[in-house]
mmCIF file of C-alpha atoms and ligand atoms in Angstrom:
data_model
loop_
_atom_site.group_PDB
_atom_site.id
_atom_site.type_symbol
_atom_site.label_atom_id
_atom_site.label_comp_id
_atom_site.label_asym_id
_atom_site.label_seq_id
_atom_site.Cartn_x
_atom_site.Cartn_y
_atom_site.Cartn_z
ATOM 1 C CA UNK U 1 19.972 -19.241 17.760
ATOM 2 C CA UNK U 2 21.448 -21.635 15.514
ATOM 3 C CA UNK U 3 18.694 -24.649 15.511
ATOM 4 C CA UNK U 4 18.430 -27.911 13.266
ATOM 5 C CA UNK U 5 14.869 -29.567 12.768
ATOM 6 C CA UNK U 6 15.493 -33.440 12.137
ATOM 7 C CA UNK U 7 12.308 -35.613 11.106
ATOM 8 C CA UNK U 8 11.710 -38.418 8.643
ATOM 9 C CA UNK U 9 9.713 -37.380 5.648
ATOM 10 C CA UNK U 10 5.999 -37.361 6.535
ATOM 11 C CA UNK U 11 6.658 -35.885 10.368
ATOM 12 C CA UNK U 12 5.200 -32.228 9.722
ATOM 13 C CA UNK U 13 8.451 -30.828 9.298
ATOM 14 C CA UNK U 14 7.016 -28.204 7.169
ATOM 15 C CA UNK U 15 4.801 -26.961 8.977
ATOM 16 C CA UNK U 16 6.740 -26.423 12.103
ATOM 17 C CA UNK U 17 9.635 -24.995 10.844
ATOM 18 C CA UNK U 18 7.199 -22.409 9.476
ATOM 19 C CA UNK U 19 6.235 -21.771 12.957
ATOM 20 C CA UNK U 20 9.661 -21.836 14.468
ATOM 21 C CA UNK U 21 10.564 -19.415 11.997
ATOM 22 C CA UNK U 22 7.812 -16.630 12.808
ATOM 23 C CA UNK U 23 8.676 -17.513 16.739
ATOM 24 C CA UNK U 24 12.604 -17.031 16.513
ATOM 25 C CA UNK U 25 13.043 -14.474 13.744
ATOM 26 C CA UNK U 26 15.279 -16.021 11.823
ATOM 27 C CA UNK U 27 16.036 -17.405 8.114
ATOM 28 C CA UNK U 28 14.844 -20.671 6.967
ATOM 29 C CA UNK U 29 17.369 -22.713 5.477
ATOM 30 C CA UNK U 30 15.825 -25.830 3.536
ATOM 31 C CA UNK U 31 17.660 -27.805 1.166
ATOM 32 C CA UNK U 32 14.644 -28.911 -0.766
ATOM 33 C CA UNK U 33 13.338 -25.678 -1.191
ATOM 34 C CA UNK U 34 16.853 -24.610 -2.546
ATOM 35 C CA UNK U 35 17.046 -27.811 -4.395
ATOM 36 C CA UNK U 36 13.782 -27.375 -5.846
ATOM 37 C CA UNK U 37 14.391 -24.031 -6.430
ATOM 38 C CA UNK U 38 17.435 -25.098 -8.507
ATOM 39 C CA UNK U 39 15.164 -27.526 -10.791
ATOM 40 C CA UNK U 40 12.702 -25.299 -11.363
ATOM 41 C CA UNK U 41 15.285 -22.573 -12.293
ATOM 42 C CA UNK U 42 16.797 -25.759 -15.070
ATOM 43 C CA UNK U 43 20.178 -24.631 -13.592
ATOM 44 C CA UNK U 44 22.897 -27.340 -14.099
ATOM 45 C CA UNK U 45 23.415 -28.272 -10.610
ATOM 46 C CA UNK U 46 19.357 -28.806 -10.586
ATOM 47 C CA UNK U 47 18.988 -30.692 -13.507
ATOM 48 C CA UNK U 48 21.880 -32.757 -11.544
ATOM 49 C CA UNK U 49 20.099 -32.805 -8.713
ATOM 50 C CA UNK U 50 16.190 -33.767 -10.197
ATOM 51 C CA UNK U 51 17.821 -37.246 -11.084
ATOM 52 C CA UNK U 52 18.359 -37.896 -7.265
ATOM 53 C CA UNK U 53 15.595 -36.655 -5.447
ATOM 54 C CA UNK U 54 12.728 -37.924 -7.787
ATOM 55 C CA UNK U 55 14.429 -41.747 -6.897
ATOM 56 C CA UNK U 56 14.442 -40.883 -3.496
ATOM 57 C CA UNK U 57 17.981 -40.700 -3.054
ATOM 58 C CA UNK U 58 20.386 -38.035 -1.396
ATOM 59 C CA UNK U 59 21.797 -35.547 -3.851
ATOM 60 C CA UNK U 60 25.657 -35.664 -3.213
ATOM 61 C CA UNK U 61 27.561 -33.839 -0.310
ATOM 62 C CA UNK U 62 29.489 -31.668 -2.429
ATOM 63 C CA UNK U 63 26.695 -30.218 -4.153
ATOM 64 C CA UNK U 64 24.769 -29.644 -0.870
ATOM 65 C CA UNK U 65 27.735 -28.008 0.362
ATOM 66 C CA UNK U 66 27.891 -25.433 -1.942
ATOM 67 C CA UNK U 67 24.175 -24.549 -1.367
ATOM 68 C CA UNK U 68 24.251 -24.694 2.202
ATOM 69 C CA UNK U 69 27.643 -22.686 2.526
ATOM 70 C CA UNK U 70 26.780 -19.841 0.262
ATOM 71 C CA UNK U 71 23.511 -19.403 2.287
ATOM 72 C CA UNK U 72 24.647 -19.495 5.478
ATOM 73 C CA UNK U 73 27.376 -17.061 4.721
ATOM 74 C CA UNK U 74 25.070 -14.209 3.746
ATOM 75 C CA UNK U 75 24.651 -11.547 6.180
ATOM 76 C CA UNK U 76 21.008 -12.538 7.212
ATOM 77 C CA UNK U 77 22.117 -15.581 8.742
ATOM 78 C CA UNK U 78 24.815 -13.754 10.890
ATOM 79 C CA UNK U 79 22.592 -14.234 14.042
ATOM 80 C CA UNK U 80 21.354 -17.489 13.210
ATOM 81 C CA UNK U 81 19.104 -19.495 11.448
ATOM 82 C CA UNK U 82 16.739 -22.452 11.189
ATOM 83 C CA UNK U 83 18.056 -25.486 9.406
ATOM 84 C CA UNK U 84 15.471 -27.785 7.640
ATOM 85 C CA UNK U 85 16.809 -30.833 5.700
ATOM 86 C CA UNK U 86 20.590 -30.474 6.684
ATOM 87 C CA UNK U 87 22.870 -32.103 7.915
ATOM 88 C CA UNK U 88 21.358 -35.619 6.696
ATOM 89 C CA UNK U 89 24.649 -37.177 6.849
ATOM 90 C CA UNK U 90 27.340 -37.897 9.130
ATOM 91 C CA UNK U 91 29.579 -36.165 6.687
ATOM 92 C CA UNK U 92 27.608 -33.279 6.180
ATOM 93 C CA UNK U 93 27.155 -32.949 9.933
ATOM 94 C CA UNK U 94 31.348 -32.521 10.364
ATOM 95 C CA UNK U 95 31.684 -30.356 7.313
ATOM 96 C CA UNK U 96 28.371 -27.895 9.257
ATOM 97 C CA UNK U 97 30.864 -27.883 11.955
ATOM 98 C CA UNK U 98 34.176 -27.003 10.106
ATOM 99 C CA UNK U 99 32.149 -24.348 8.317
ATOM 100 C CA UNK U 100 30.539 -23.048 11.606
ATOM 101 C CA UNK U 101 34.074 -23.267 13.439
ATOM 102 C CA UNK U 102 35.714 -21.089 10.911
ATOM 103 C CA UNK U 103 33.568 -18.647 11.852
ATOM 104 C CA UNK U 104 33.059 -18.912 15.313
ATOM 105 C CA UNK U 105 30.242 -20.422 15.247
ATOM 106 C CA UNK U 106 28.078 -22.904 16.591
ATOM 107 C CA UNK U 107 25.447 -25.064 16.568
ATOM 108 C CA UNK U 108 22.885 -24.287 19.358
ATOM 109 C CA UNK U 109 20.162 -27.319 19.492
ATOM 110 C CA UNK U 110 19.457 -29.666 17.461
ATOM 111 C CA UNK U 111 15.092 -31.160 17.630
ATOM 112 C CA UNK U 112 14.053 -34.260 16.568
ATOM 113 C CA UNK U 113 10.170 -34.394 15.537
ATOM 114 C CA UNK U 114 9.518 -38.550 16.224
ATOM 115 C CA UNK U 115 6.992 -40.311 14.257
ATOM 116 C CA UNK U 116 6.617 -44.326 14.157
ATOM 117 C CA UNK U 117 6.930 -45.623 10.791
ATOM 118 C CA UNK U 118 3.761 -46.793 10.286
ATOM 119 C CA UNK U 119 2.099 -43.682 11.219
ATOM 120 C CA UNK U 120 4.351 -42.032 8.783
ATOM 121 C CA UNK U 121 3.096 -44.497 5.617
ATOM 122 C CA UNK U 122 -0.219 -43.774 7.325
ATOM 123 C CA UNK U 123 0.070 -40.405 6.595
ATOM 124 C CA UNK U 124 1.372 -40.559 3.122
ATOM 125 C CA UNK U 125 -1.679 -42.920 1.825
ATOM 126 C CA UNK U 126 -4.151 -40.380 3.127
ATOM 127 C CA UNK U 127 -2.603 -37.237 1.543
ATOM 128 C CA UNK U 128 -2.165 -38.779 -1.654
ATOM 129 C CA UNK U 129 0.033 -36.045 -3.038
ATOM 130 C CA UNK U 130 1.745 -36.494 -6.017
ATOM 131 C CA UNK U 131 5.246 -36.912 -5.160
ATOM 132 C CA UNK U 132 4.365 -39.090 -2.964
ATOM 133 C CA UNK U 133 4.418 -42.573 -4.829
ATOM 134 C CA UNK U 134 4.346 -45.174 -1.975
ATOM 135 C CA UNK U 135 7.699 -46.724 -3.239
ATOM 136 C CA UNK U 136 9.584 -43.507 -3.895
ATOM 137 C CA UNK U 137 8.087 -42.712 -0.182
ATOM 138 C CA UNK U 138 9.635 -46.381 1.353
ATOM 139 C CA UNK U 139 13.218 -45.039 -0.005
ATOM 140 C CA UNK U 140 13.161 -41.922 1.585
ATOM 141 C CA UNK U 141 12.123 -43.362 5.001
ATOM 142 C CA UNK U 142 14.824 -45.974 4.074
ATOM 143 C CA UNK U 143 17.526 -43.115 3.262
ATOM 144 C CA UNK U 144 16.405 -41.259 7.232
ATOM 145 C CA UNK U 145 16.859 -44.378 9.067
ATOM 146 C CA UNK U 146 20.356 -45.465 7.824
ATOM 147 C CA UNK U 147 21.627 -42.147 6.650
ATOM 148 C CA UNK U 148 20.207 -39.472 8.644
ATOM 149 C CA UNK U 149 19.223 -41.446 11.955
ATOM 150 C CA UNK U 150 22.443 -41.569 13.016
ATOM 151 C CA UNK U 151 22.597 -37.615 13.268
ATOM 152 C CA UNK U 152 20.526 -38.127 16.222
ATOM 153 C CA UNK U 153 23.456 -39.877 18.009
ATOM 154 C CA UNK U 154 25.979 -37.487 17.032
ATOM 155 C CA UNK U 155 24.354 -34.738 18.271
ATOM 156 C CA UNK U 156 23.269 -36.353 21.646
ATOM 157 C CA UNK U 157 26.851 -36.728 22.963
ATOM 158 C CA UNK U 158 27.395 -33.132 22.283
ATOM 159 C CA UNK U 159 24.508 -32.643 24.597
ATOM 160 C CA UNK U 160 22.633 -30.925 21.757
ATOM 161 C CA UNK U 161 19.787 -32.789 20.926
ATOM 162 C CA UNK U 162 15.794 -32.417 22.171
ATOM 163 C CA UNK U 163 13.685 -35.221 21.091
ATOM 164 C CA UNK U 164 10.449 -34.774 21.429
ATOM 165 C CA UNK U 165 6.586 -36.631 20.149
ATOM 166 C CA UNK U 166 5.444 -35.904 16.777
ATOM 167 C CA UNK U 167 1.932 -36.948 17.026
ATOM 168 C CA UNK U 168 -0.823 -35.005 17.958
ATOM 169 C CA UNK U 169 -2.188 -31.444 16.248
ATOM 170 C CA UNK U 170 0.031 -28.799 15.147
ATOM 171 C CA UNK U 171 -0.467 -26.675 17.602
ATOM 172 C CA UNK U 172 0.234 -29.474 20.443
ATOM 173 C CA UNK U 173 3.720 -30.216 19.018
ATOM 174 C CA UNK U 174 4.479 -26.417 18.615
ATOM 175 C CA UNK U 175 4.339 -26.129 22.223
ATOM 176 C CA UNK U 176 6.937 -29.143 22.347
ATOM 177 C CA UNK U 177 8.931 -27.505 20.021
ATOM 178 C CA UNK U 178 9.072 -24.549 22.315
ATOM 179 C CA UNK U 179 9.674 -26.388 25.625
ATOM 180 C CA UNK U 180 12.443 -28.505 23.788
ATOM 181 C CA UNK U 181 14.061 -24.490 22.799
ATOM 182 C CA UNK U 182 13.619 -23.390 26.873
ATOM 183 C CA UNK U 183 15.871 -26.494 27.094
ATOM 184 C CA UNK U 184 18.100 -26.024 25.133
ATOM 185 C CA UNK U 185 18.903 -22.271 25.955
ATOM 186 C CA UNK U 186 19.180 -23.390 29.716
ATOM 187 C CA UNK U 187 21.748 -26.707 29.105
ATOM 188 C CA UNK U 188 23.533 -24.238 26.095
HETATM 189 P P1 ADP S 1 11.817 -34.698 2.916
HETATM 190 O O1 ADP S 1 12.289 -34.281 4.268
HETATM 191 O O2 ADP S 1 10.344 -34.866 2.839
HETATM 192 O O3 ADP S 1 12.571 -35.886 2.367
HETATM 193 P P2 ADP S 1 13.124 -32.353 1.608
HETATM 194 O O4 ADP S 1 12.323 -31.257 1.019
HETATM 195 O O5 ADP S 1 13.928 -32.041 2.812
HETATM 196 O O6 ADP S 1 12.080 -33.527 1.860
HETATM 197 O O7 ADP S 1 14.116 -32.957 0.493
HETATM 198 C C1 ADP S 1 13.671 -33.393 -0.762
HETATM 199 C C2 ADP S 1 14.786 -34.149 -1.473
HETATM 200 O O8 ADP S 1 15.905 -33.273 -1.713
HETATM 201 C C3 ADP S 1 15.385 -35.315 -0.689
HETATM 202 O O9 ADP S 1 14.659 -36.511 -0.877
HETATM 203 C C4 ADP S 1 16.804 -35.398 -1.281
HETATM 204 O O10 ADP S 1 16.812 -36.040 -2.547
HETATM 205 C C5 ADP S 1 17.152 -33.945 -1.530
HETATM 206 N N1 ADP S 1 17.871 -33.322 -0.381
HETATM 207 C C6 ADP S 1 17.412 -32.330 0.441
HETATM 208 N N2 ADP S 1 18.313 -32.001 1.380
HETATM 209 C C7 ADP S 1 19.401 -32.806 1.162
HETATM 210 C C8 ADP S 1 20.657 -32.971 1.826
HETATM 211 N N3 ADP S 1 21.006 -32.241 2.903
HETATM 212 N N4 ADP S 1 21.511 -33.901 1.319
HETATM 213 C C9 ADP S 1 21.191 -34.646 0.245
HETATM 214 N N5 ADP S 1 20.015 -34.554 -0.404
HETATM 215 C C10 ADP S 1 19.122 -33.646 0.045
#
């Protein structure tokens, strides 16, 4: 299955994709990691990219799109994959579905993990990580609503999209996450 997790930052996106992962057998594609990956490797394209995230900003399509299209084209991916971070953008949502198209193939589901905003800034005071300074954090909510929120839209008139409750333990949403997958392999 070919399965997109959509959450604003602070939802426990992490940690379920980690899960859904394990459950489906299949590759994890996350554009932070790779971007990350990128800076830490001082490659140019992450030393382009460090500039953007640490503001809080989306690094730019085309960039993304030579990440994203390299990975999903490897051989692993052939019988699908999880993607984590991507699409974000309108844009990048039509140029996932060129590049799946071309290949014949598809999107399957797409889930969204909801979390009220205030639980989210909630969340982020009480971890206290590092990269977490509270007005770096206020962008990227910012950046979900009005760039990535819109996603949700697209893909629910394509009949694709499983919303389901982000609060409670980790092993409570998992079993959301699973009963969204049931379905979405029954409507698929
Ligand atoms: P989070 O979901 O907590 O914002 P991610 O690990 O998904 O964190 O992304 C970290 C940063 O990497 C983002 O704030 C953004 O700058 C950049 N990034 C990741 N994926 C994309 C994408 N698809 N398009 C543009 N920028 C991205």
């Amino acid at each position: 299955m070919r399965i997109i997790l959509i959450g604003p930052p602070g939802a426990g996106k992490g940690t379920q994709c980690q899960r859904l992962v394990d459950y489906l057998r299949v590759p994890h594609l996350s554009t932070g990691e790779m971007l990350r990956a990128a800076v830490r490797a001082g490659t140019a394209e992450g030393l382009a990219a460090a500039h953007f995230m640490a503001q809080g900003q989306l690094v730019p399509d085309p960039m993304i799109l030579g990440l994203v299209t390299k990975r999903l084209e490897a051989a692993d991916c052939r019988d699908g994959c999880l993607l984590d971070g991507f699409p974000r953008t309108l844009p990048q949502a039509a140029m996932l579905d060129d590049l799946l198209d071309c290949r014949a193939m598809s999107v399957d589901g797409v889930i969204e993990l909801a979390v009220p905003r205030d639980e989210l800034v909630h969340r982020m005071l009480a971890r206290k990580r590092e990269d977490d300074n509270p007005e770096i954090f206020a962008k990227r909510i910012a950046s979900f609503e009005v760039q990535t929120a819109p996603l949700l839209d697209y893909y629910k008139r394509q009949g694709k999209l499983a919303s389901i409750d982000g609060l409670g333990t980790a092993d409570e949403i998992f079993n959301r996450v699973r009963e969204a997958l049931r379905r979405l392999k029954r409507d698929s």
